[in-house]
Coordinates of C-alpha atoms and ligand atoms in Angstrom, one line a residue:
X1 CA -89.4 65.6 143.7
X2 CA -86.2 65.8 141.9
X3 CA -85.1 64.5 138.4
X4 CA -82.0 61.9 138.5
X5 CA -80.3 60.0 135.8
X6 CA -77.5 57.7 135.6
X7 CA -75.5 56.6 132.4
X8 CA -73.0 53.9 131.7
X9 CA -72.2 53.2 128.0
X10 CA -70.2 54.1 125.0
X11 CA -71.2 57.7 124.6
X12 CA -69.8 60.7 126.4
X13 CA -71.8 60.7 129.5
X14 CA -72.2 64.3 130.1
X15 CA -74.3 65.3 126.9
X16 CA -76.6 62.2 127.5
X17 CA -77.0 63.1 131.2
X18 CA -77.8 66.9 130.3
X19 CA -80.1 65.9 127.6
X20 CA -81.9 63.6 130.0
X21 CA -82.1 66.2 132.8
X22 CA -83.9 68.5 130.2
X23 CA -86.5 65.9 129.7
X24 CA -86.8 65.6 133.5
X25 CA -86.9 69.4 134.1
X26 CA -90.5 69.5 134.7
X27 CA -89.8 67.4 138.0
X28 CA -87.9 70.3 139.5
X29 CA -85.5 73.2 138.6
X30 CA -83.9 75.1 141.2
X31 CA -80.5 73.8 140.9
X32 CA -78.7 71.1 138.7
X33 CA -75.5 69.1 138.5
X34 CA -73.6 66.4 137.0
X35 CA -70.6 64.1 138.1
X36 CA -68.6 62.0 135.8
X37 CA -65.9 59.4 136.0
X38 CA -62.9 60.0 133.6
X39 CA -59.1 58.8 133.7
X40 CA -58.3 61.7 136.0
X41 CA -60.9 60.6 138.6
X42 CA -64.3 62.2 139.5
X43 CA -65.4 65.6 138.2
X44 CA -68.4 67.6 139.6
X45 CA -70.1 70.6 138.1
X46 CA -73.3 72.0 139.6
X47 CA -75.0 75.3 139.7
X48 CA -78.0 76.9 141.1
X49 CA -80.8 77.7 138.8
X50 CA -82.1 76.1 135.5
X51 CA -80.1 73.6 133.5
X52 CA -79.1 76.3 131.0
X53 CA -76.8 77.7 133.9
X54 CA -75.2 74.4 134.5
X55 CA -74.6 74.2 130.8
X56 CA -72.8 77.4 130.9
X57 CA -70.5 76.2 133.6
X58 CA -69.9 72.8 131.7
X59 CA -69.0 74.8 128.5
X60 CA -66.4 76.7 130.6
X61 CA -65.0 73.5 132.1
X62 CA -62.9 72.3 129.4
X63 CA -63.3 68.9 127.7
X64 CA -65.8 66.9 129.4
X65 CA -66.2 64.3 126.5
X66 CA -63.9 61.6 127.7
X67 CA -66.1 60.2 130.5
X68 CA -68.6 57.3 129.6
X69 CA -70.1 57.1 133.1
X70 CA -72.0 60.0 134.8
X71 CA -74.9 61.0 137.0
X72 CA -76.9 64.1 137.1
X73 CA -79.6 65.7 139.0
X74 CA -82.2 68.4 138.6
X75 CA -83.5 69.6 142.2
X76 CA -86.6 70.5 143.7
X77 CA -85.3 71.4 147.2
X78 CA -86.6 69.7 150.3
X79 CA -83.8 70.3 152.8
X80 CA -81.9 73.4 152.5
X81 CA -81.9 76.6 150.4
X82 CA -81.8 75.9 146.5
X83 CA -78.2 77.1 146.0
X84 CA -74.8 75.8 144.5
X85 CA -73.7 74.1 147.8
X86 CA -76.8 72.1 148.3
X87 CA -77.1 71.2 144.6
X88 CA -76.5 67.6 143.8
X89 CA -74.4 65.5 143.2
X90 CA -72.8 65.4 146.6
X91 CA -69.4 63.9 147.2
X92 CA -67.8 62.0 150.2
X93 CA -64.9 63.0 152.2
X94 CA -62.5 60.9 149.9
X95 CA -63.6 62.8 147.0
X96 CA -64.4 59.4 145.4
X97 CA -68.1 58.6 145.9
X98 CA -70.6 60.9 144.2
X99 CA -74.4 60.5 144.5
X100 CA -77.6 62.1 143.5
X101 CA -80.8 61.6 145.5
X102 CA -84.5 62.1 145.2
X103 CA -86.6 61.7 148.5
X104 CA -86.2 62.6 152.1
X105 CA -84.1 61.0 154.7
X106 CA -86.1 61.3 158.0
X107 CA -83.6 60.5 160.4
X108 CA -80.9 62.6 158.8
X109 CA -80.4 64.6 161.9
X110 CA -79.4 61.8 164.3
X111 CA -77.2 60.2 161.5
X112 CA -75.5 63.5 160.8
X113 CA -74.7 64.0 164.6
X114 CA -73.4 60.4 164.7
X115 CA -71.0 60.9 161.7
X116 CA -70.1 64.3 162.9
X117 CA -69.0 62.6 166.2
X118 CA -66.8 60.5 164.1
X119 CA -65.1 63.3 162.3
X120 CA -67.0 63.6 159.2
X121 CA -67.5 67.1 157.8
X122 CA -70.6 68.4 156.2
X123 CA -70.6 71.3 153.6
X124 CA -74.2 71.4 152.9
X125 CA -77.5 71.3 154.6
X126 CA -78.7 68.3 152.8
X127 CA -79.9 64.9 154.0
X128 CA -78.4 63.5 150.7
X129 CA -74.7 64.4 152.0
X130 CA -75.6 62.6 155.2
X131 CA -76.6 59.5 153.5
X132 CA -73.7 59.5 151.0
X133 CA -71.2 60.0 154.0
X134 CA -73.0 57.2 155.8
X135 CA -72.3 54.9 152.8
X136 CA -68.7 56.2 152.5
X137 CA -68.3 55.0 156.3
X138 CA -69.7 51.6 155.5
X139 CA -67.5 51.4 152.6
X140 CA -64.3 51.7 154.6
X141 CA -63.3 48.1 155.1
X142 CA -65.9 46.7 152.9
X143 CA -64.7 45.7 149.3
X144 CA -68.2 45.6 147.8
X145 CA -69.9 49.0 147.1
X146 CA -73.3 47.2 147.0
X147 CA -72.8 45.9 150.7
X148 CA -71.7 49.4 151.8
X149 CA -74.7 50.8 150.3
X150 CA -76.9 47.9 151.6
X151 CA -75.7 48.5 155.2
X152 CA -76.1 52.2 155.2
X153 CA -79.6 51.9 153.8
X154 CA -80.6 49.7 156.7
X155 CA -79.8 52.6 159.0
X156 CA -81.7 55.2 156.9
X157 CA -85.5 55.9 157.4
X158 CA -87.4 57.7 154.9
X159 CA -87.7 57.8 151.1
X160 CA -85.1 57.7 148.5
X161 CA -84.1 57.0 144.9
X162 CA -80.2 57.2 144.9
X163 CA -77.7 56.8 142.0
X164 CA -74.0 56.6 142.9
X165 CA -70.6 56.4 141.1
X166 CA -67.3 55.4 142.7
X167 CA -64.1 56.9 141.1
X168 CA -62.1 53.7 141.9
X169 CA -64.6 51.7 139.8
X170 CA -65.1 53.7 136.6
X171 CA -67.9 52.4 134.3
X172 CA -70.0 51.2 137.0
X173 CA -73.2 52.8 138.7
X174 CA -75.2 51.8 141.7
X175 CA -78.7 52.8 142.5
X176 CA -81.4 51.9 145.2
X177 CA -85.2 53.0 145.8
X178 CA -87.6 53.1 148.6
X179 CA -90.9 55.2 148.0
X180 CA -89.3 57.4 145.3
X181 CA -89.4 56.6 141.5
X182 CA -86.6 54.8 139.8
X183 CA -86.4 53.0 136.4
X184 CA -83.8 51.4 134.4
X185 CA -83.3 51.7 130.6
X186 CA -81.5 48.9 128.8
X187 CA -79.7 49.8 125.5
X188 CA -77.0 48.1 123.6
X189 CA -73.7 48.5 125.0
X190 CA -75.4 51.2 127.3
X191 CA -77.6 51.3 130.4
X192 CA -79.5 54.0 132.2
X193 CA -81.2 54.7 135.5
X194 CA -83.5 57.6 136.1
X195 CA -86.5 58.9 138.1
X196 CA -88.6 58.9 134.9
X197 CA -88.7 57.1 131.5
X198 CA -88.4 60.3 129.4
X199 CA -84.8 60.8 130.5
X200 CA -83.4 58.0 128.3
X201 CA -86.2 57.5 125.9
X202 CA -84.3 58.7 122.7
X203 CA -81.9 55.9 123.4
X204 CA -84.1 52.9 124.5
X205 CA -87.6 51.8 124.9
X206 CA -86.6 48.7 127.1
X207 CA -87.4 49.4 130.6
X208 CA -87.3 47.8 133.9
X209 CA -89.1 49.3 136.8
X210 CA -87.3 49.2 140.1
X211 CA -89.3 48.3 143.3
X212 CA -88.8 49.5 146.9
X213 CA -86.1 47.5 148.6
X214 CA -84.2 46.7 145.5
X215 CA -80.5 47.6 144.8
X216 CA -79.2 47.9 141.2
X217 CA -75.8 47.7 139.7
X218 CA -75.2 48.7 136.1
X219 CA -72.2 48.9 133.6
X220 CA -72.4 49.5 130.0
X221 CA -72.9 45.7 129.1
X222 CA -74.4 44.4 132.4
X223 CA -77.3 45.0 134.7
X224 CA -78.3 43.3 138.0
X225 CA -81.1 43.9 140.5
X226 CA -80.7 42.7 144.0
X227 CA -82.7 42.6 147.1
X228 CA -81.3 45.7 149.1
X229 CA -80.8 43.7 152.4
X230 CA -79.7 40.1 151.4
X231 CA -78.1 41.2 148.0
X232 CA -79.8 38.1 146.5
X233 CA -80.4 38.6 142.6
X234 CA -84.1 39.5 141.9
X235 CA -85.7 38.5 138.6
X236 CA -87.2 41.5 136.7
X237 CA -89.3 41.8 133.8
X238 CA -88.4 43.9 130.7
X239 CA -91.2 46.2 129.6
X240 CA -91.2 47.8 126.0
X241 CA -92.5 51.3 126.1
X242 CA -94.5 52.7 123.3
X243 CA -95.1 56.3 124.3
X244 CA -93.5 59.4 122.8
X245 CA -91.3 61.6 125.1
X246 CA -94.2 64.1 125.7
X247 CA -96.5 61.2 126.7
X248 CA -93.9 59.9 129.0
X249 CA -93.4 63.2 130.8
X250 CA -97.0 62.8 131.7
X251 CA -96.4 59.2 132.9
X252 CA -98.5 57.9 130.0
X253 CA -101.5 59.9 131.2
X254 CA -103.3 62.1 128.7
X255 CA -102.9 65.4 130.7
X256 CA -100.6 66.5 133.5
X257 CA -103.9 67.1 135.7
X258 CA -104.9 63.4 135.5
X259 CA -101.3 62.5 136.4
X260 CA -101.2 64.9 139.2
X261 CA -104.4 63.5 140.7
X262 CA -103.1 60.0 140.4
X263 CA -99.9 61.1 142.2
X264 CA -101.9 62.0 145.4
X265 CA -101.1 58.8 147.3
X266 CA -97.4 59.6 146.7
X267 CA -97.9 63.1 147.7
X268 CA -99.6 62.2 151.1
X269 CA -96.8 59.7 151.8
X270 CA -94.1 62.3 151.2
X271 CA -95.8 65.1 153.1
X272 CA -96.0 62.7 156.2
X273 CA -92.5 61.5 155.8
X274 CA -90.6 62.3 159.0
X275 CA -93.8 63.9 160.4
X276 CA -95.8 60.8 161.7
X277 CA -94.8 58.7 164.5
X278 CA -96.9 55.5 164.3
X279 CA -95.1 54.0 167.3
X280 CA -95.7 56.8 169.7
X281 CA -98.9 57.8 168.1
X282 CA -98.1 61.4 167.5
X283 CA -96.9 64.0 164.8
X284 CA -93.6 65.8 164.8
X285 CA -93.4 69.3 163.2
X286 CA -90.0 70.6 164.3
X287 CA -90.7 73.6 162.3
X288 CA -93.4 74.9 164.8
X289 CA -91.6 74.1 168.0
X290 CA -90.3 77.5 168.6
X291 CA -93.9 78.9 168.1
X292 CA -96.3 79.2 170.9
X293 CA -99.8 77.5 170.4
X294 CA -101.6 80.4 168.7
X295 CA -104.5 82.1 170.5
X296 CA -106.1 82.7 167.2
X297 CA -105.3 81.4 163.7
X298 CA -105.8 83.8 160.7
X299 CA -105.6 81.9 157.4
X300 CA -105.0 83.9 154.3
X301 CA -105.0 82.4 150.9
X302 CA -106.5 82.4 147.5
X303 CA -108.3 79.8 145.2
X304 CA -107.8 76.3 145.9
X305 CA -105.5 77.1 148.8
X306 CA -108.3 79.1 150.4
X307 CA -110.5 76.2 150.2
X308 CA -108.0 74.1 151.8
X309 CA -107.7 76.7 154.7
X310 CA -111.6 76.7 155.0
X311 CA -111.4 73.0 155.5
X312 CA -108.5 73.3 158.0
X313 CA -110.6 75.6 160.1
X314 CA -112.9 72.6 161.2
X315 CA -109.8 70.7 162.6
X316 CA -108.1 73.6 164.2
X317 CA -111.3 74.4 166.2
X318 CA -112.1 70.8 166.8
X319 CA -109.0 69.2 167.8
X320 CA -106.7 72.1 168.7
X321 CA -109.5 74.5 170.1
X322 CA -107.9 77.4 168.4
X323 CA -110.3 79.8 167.1
X324 CA -109.8 80.2 163.3
X325 CA -110.8 82.7 160.7
X326 CA -110.1 82.2 156.9
X327 CA -109.9 85.1 154.6
X328 CA -109.5 85.5 150.9
X329 CA -106.1 87.3 150.7
X330 CA -107.3 89.9 148.1
X331 CA -110.1 91.0 150.6
X332 CA -108.0 90.7 153.9
X333 CA -105.3 93.1 152.5
X334 CA -107.7 95.9 151.9
X335 CA -110.2 95.5 154.8
X336 CA -107.9 96.8 157.9
X337 CA -108.3 93.5 159.7
X338 CA -108.1 93.4 163.5
X339 CA -105.0 91.4 164.6
X340 CA -104.0 90.9 168.1
X341 CA -101.2 89.6 170.1
X342 CA -101.2 85.8 170.1
X343 CA -102.5 85.7 166.8
X344 CA -100.7 83.7 164.2
X345 CA -101.2 84.4 160.3
X346 CA -101.2 81.1 158.4
X347 CA -100.4 81.8 154.6
X348 CA -101.2 79.1 152.4
X349 CA -99.9 79.0 148.9
X350 CA -98.7 76.2 146.4
X351 CA -96.5 78.4 144.5
X352 CA -95.4 80.8 147.1
X353 CA -95.7 83.7 144.8
X354 CA -99.4 84.8 144.8
X355 CA -99.4 88.7 144.9
X356 CA -102.4 89.0 147.0
X357 CA -101.3 86.2 149.6
X358 CA -98.0 87.9 149.8
X359 CA -99.7 91.4 150.5
X360 CA -101.9 89.9 153.2
X361 CA -98.9 88.3 155.1
X362 CA -96.8 91.4 154.8
X363 CA -99.7 93.5 156.2
X364 CA -99.7 91.0 159.1
X365 CA -95.8 91.5 159.6
X366 CA -96.1 95.0 159.7
X367 CA -98.4 94.9 162.7
X368 CA -95.9 92.6 164.4
X369 CA -98.1 89.4 164.0
X370 CA -95.9 86.4 163.3
X371 CA -96.7 84.6 159.8
X372 CA -96.4 80.8 159.2
X373 CA -96.1 80.0 155.6
X374 CA -97.6 76.7 154.2
X375 CA -96.2 76.4 150.7
X376 CA -95.0 73.9 148.0
X377 CA -91.9 75.7 146.8
X378 CA -88.7 75.9 148.7
X379 CA -87.3 79.3 148.5
X380 CA -90.5 81.1 147.2
X381 CA -91.3 84.5 148.5
X382 CA -93.8 83.1 150.9
X383 CA -91.1 80.7 152.4
X384 CA -88.4 83.6 152.6
X385 CA -91.0 86.2 154.2
X386 CA -92.5 83.8 156.7
X387 CA -91.4 83.6 160.4
X388 CA -91.6 79.8 160.0
X389 CA -92.4 77.7 157.0
X390 CA -94.0 74.1 156.4
X391 CA -93.4 72.6 153.1
X392 CA -96.0 70.5 151.5
X393 CA -93.6 68.3 149.6
X394 CA -96.1 67.8 146.6
X395 CA -93.5 68.3 144.0
X396 CA -94.0 70.8 141.0
X397 CA -97.6 71.0 140.0
X398 CA -97.8 71.6 136.1
X399 CA -101.5 71.7 135.4
X400 CA -103.0 75.0 136.0
X401 CA -105.7 73.6 138.0
X402 CA -104.5 72.6 141.4
X403 CA -105.1 69.2 142.6
X404 CA -102.2 67.4 144.3
X405 CA -101.1 70.6 145.9
X406 CA -104.5 71.0 147.8
X407 CA -104.2 67.1 148.8
X408 CA -100.8 67.9 150.3
X409 CA -102.3 71.0 152.1
X410 CA -105.2 69.2 153.5
X411 CA -102.5 66.5 154.8
X412 CA -100.4 69.3 156.4
X413 CA -103.4 71.2 157.9
X414 CA -104.6 67.9 159.5
X415 CA -101.1 67.2 160.9
X416 CA -100.7 70.8 162.1
X417 CA -104.1 70.6 164.1
X418 CA -103.0 67.2 165.6
X419 CA -99.9 69.0 166.6
X420 CA -101.2 71.9 168.3
X421 CA -103.8 69.6 169.8
X422 CA -101.3 67.3 171.2
X423 CA -99.2 70.3 172.4
X424 CA -102.1 72.0 174.2
X425 CA -103.5 68.8 175.4
X426 CA -106.9 69.4 173.8
X427 CA -107.0 66.3 171.7
X428 CA -107.8 62.8 173.3
X429 CA -105.5 60.0 172.8
X430 CA -108.1 57.9 171.1
X431 CA -108.6 60.6 168.3
X432 CA -104.9 60.9 168.1
X433 CA -104.3 57.3 167.5
X434 CA -107.0 56.8 164.9
X435 CA -105.8 60.0 163.0
X436 CA -102.2 58.8 163.1
X437 CA -103.0 55.2 161.9
X438 CA -105.6 56.6 159.4
X439 CA -103.2 59.0 157.9
X440 CA -100.6 56.2 157.8
X441 CA -102.9 53.9 155.9
X442 CA -104.4 56.6 153.6
X443 CA -101.9 56.4 150.8
X444 CA -102.5 52.8 150.2
X445 CA -106.3 53.0 150.6
X446 CA -106.3 56.0 147.9
X447 CA -104.2 54.0 145.5
X448 CA -106.6 51.3 145.5
X449 CA -109.7 53.6 145.1
X450 CA -108.4 55.8 142.2
X451 CA -108.8 53.6 139.3
X452 CA -112.6 52.9 140.0
X453 CA -113.1 56.4 140.9
X454 CA -112.0 57.4 137.5
X455 CA -114.2 55.0 135.8
X456 CA -117.3 56.3 137.8
X457 CA -116.3 59.9 136.9
X458 CA -116.1 59.0 133.2
X459 CA -119.5 57.5 133.3
X460 CA -121.3 60.0 135.3
X461 CA -119.6 63.0 133.6
X462 CA -121.1 62.0 130.3
X463 CA -124.6 62.1 131.5
X464 CA -124.2 65.8 132.7
X465 CA -121.7 67.2 130.3
X466 CA -124.3 69.3 128.5
X467 CA -125.4 71.1 131.6
X468 CA -125.1 74.9 131.7
X469 CA -124.8 75.4 135.5
X470 CA -124.1 73.1 138.5
X471 CA -124.7 73.6 142.3
X472 CA -122.2 71.7 144.6
X473 CA -123.6 71.0 148.0
X474 CA -122.1 70.1 151.2
X475 CA -122.1 70.9 154.9
X476 CA -119.4 71.1 157.6
X477 CA -116.1 70.5 156.2
X478 CA -117.6 69.3 153.0
X479 CA -118.8 72.7 152.4
X480 CA -115.4 74.0 151.4
X481 CA -114.9 70.7 149.3
X482 CA -118.2 71.6 147.5
X483 CA -116.6 74.9 146.6
X484 CA -113.4 73.3 145.4
X485 CA -115.5 70.8 143.3
X486 CA -117.2 73.9 141.7
X487 CA -114.0 75.6 141.1
X488 CA -112.4 72.8 139.4
X489 CA -115.4 72.1 137.1
X490 CA -115.6 76.0 136.0
X491 CA -112.0 76.5 135.6
X492 CA -111.3 73.6 133.2
X493 CA -114.9 72.8 131.7
X494 CA -116.2 76.4 131.6
X495 CA -119.4 75.1 133.1
X496 CA -120.8 77.6 135.5
X497 CA -120.8 75.9 139.0
X498 CA -121.1 77.4 142.6
X499 CA -120.4 75.6 145.9
X500 CA -123.1 76.0 148.5
X501 CA -123.7 75.1 152.1
X502 CA -126.4 72.7 151.6
X503 CA -128.5 74.3 154.5
X504 CA -128.5 77.5 152.6
X505 CA -130.3 76.4 149.7
X506 CA -133.8 77.2 151.0
X507 CA -132.7 80.9 151.5
X508 CA -132.5 81.5 147.7
X509 CA -130.6 79.2 145.5
X510 CA -133.3 76.7 145.4
X511 CA -135.3 79.0 143.1
X512 CA -132.7 78.2 140.4
X513 CA -133.6 74.4 140.6
X514 CA -135.3 72.7 137.5
X515 CA -134.7 69.6 135.6
X516 CA -131.9 71.2 133.6
X517 CA -129.8 72.5 136.7
X518 CA -128.2 69.6 138.4
X519 CA -126.7 69.5 141.9
X520 CA -123.7 67.6 142.9
X521 CA -123.9 66.8 146.5
X522 CA -121.5 65.5 149.2
X523 CA -123.6 63.1 151.3
X524 CA -121.5 60.9 153.2
X525 CA -122.0 58.7 156.3
X526 CA -121.2 61.4 158.9
X527 CA -123.2 63.3 161.6
X528 CA -124.7 65.7 159.1
X529 CA -126.0 62.9 156.6
X530 CA -129.5 63.3 157.8
X531 CA -129.5 67.2 157.4
X532 CA -127.9 66.8 153.8
X533 CA -130.5 64.1 152.8
X534 CA -133.4 66.3 153.7
X535 CA -131.7 69.2 151.7
X536 CA -131.5 67.0 148.8
X537 CA -135.0 65.8 149.0
X538 CA -136.1 69.6 149.0
X539 CA -134.1 69.9 145.6
X540 CA -135.7 66.6 144.2
X541 CA -139.3 68.1 145.0
X542 CA -138.4 70.9 142.5
X543 CA -137.3 68.3 139.8
X544 CA -133.6 68.9 140.4
X545 CA -131.3 66.0 139.3
X546 CA -128.6 64.9 142.0
X547 CA -125.2 63.3 141.6
X548 CA -124.2 62.3 145.2
X549 CA -120.8 61.3 146.6
X550 CA -122.0 58.9 149.4
X551 CA -121.1 55.7 151.2
X552 CA -122.6 52.2 150.7
X553 CA -125.6 51.2 152.9
X554 CA -127.1 54.8 153.3
X555 CA -130.7 55.4 152.7
X556 CA -130.3 58.0 149.8
X557 CA -132.3 57.8 146.7
X558 CA -130.6 60.1 144.1
X559 CA -130.0 60.0 140.2
X560 CA -126.5 59.0 140.4
X561 CA -125.2 57.6 143.7
X562 CA -121.3 57.6 143.5
X563 CA -120.3 55.3 146.3
X564 CA -116.8 56.1 147.8
X565 CA -114.8 53.9 150.2
X566 CA -115.3 54.6 153.8
X567 CA -112.6 56.7 155.6
X568 CA -112.2 57.7 159.2
X569 CA -113.6 61.0 160.2
X570 CA -111.9 63.9 158.3
X571 CA -109.9 61.4 156.1
X572 CA -113.0 61.1 154.0
X573 CA -111.8 64.4 152.5
X574 CA -109.0 62.4 150.7
X575 CA -111.7 60.4 149.0
X576 CA -113.9 63.2 148.2
X577 CA -111.2 65.5 146.8
X578 CA -110.2 63.3 143.9
X579 CA -113.8 62.3 142.9
X580 CA -114.5 66.0 142.5
X581 CA -111.2 66.5 140.6
X582 CA -111.8 63.6 138.4
X583 CA -115.4 64.5 137.6
X584 CA -114.3 67.9 136.5
X585 CA -111.5 66.4 134.5
X586 CA -113.6 63.7 132.7
X587 CA -116.2 66.5 131.8
X588 CA -113.5 68.9 130.5
X589 CA -111.8 66.3 128.5
X590 CA -115.1 64.9 127.1
X591 CA -115.9 68.4 126.0
X592 CA -112.5 68.7 124.3
X593 CA -111.2 71.7 126.5
X594 CA -107.5 72.4 127.0
X595 CA -107.5 70.7 130.5
X596 CA -103.8 71.8 131.5
X597 CA -103.9 75.2 130.4
X598 CA -107.4 76.7 130.6
X599 CA -108.3 79.9 128.9
X600 CA -107.7 83.0 130.7
X601 CA -105.7 81.4 133.5
X602 CA -102.1 81.6 134.8
X603 CA -100.6 78.8 137.0
X604 CA -99.3 81.6 139.4
X605 CA -101.1 84.9 139.9
X606 CA -98.2 87.3 140.8
X607 CA -100.0 90.5 139.9
X608 CA -102.9 91.9 141.3
Ligands
LIG701 O1 -100.1 79.3 144.3 P1 -101.3 79.5 145.1 O2 -101.8 78.4 146.0 O3 -101.2 80.7 146.0 O4 -102.4 79.8 144.2 C1 -103.5 80.3 144.5 C2 -104.8 80.1 143.4 O5 -104.3 81.0 142.3 C3 -104.8 78.7 142.9 O6 -105.2 77.7 143.7 C4 -106.0 78.8 141.7 O7 -107.2 79.0 142.3 C5 -106.0 77.5 140.9 N1 -106.1 77.8 139.4 C6 -107.0 76.6 141.2 O8 -107.0 75.2 140.6

């Protein structure tokens, strides 16, 4: 999830681009770079680290104020280490085309091989350089840059928003998108392209949203949107933005948490890019190819990542038949755990910097046990200290309460269970097919469901906002989800909440129940529904009020039945999770709490 900007106009392009990057820095920040076209040709300045590092290099690079056309990038690494060579913009062999990219080109490996066999050299490890060199190849013998881009994009699979300049055509910029955001800003004598509106908001509020499959050409005084295949013009509507910059960074949402909840369909899509083969009905995780199928999986994590691990256990055991233990990292590290040959420790961490999780994985490595990292931040300590690493591709998560990161972890855990199930032959073809098709269709289904979910969350949260305590109840894989629902509620609304296995109620907690102590139940149409239902009847018999996430057509009589769309098997988690997140969000917002930065909490717990 990188930030990109392109500028063609009457102002010096470099300061406009750098200022734009600053307002996009929340999208990613492990390296940054700018390319600009001036009389002497194309110049590129890029550097590892935050934008301040790039600015130092720019200051040392002499006069950069002549160029009126430029492109720039702030990176959130997906391929290759976050270093200067992998930083964008990338340049083609002729030194004339430069490009920035946000997204993932799935077939970059085979394209790279093809280009190498034709004599192209690669300096970086990125998929971006591959796509650029493919465009450059198509440009040979092609007068139109748009045509070259179009031809190259027809060979590329995956997600992208690209912005490109050509030293032979100063004053012009090209861009295209598929599954990665791209917007165009229309000024007077200047036009902009960016991954997000804040990049150009100080200059213009007139915006055109670029859609998948569109290709754009701009100059200072013109703009054109075309179909990326036929190059026929596409009519576009110009929108006027009324938000301020801060609101725009939140995409018009009131809080980052809400924005991140609504990003989840995109997160699932990014996570699955290159990993799901819908033709062959299988999953591909080349990162795991060199590892044996573990004899036992030991998951070590904290907080929300721990809940994701607990949920994953069900799939590892059911589909891959791998015995699985899940430990809170701060417990694991001090309890002298028994680890054996054939074990694999899976360390789950959004940030990749959580002190206890790191200590847990170090303990395992000291005993010669391989560690697989599942994390969101390329180059983080978890990724560096693991024997193999899988990235969750969720993009930077800003709200302290983790939402989209867990969604990406669940997606990856499911994919891993399918991968090991297919490798060991323990999963049957029908399940595999249902899972692959279900995952493929999931982003759209969730996108459709989220707006109504938010409305329901708002209505129900108002009724319960004065509660002092909540029990969250679930069974099977919905038990860890109930723990996550409780964690979300307590961390942002400060209402006490506990997640409980519904079947455990009668062993103690039911004593708490009275008309002022509500329960939030997960009672979906699955094998355990009859069991959950009888647990809820027991609660009702003690006067307890119940909100239940459920499906239509079920015989369930509760105070507030929250009907969720049906989803196949474990995919129901992807409907349950945002409902839990939205309930916590709406409660906290209604109570006037600081949703994005709750008291006493840090985004990343890097000390013990
Ligand atoms: O970065 P990590 O995934 O390792 O972080 C683990 C926990 O600190 C984190 O999930 C925390 O529980 C969040 N505040 C939950 O919303």
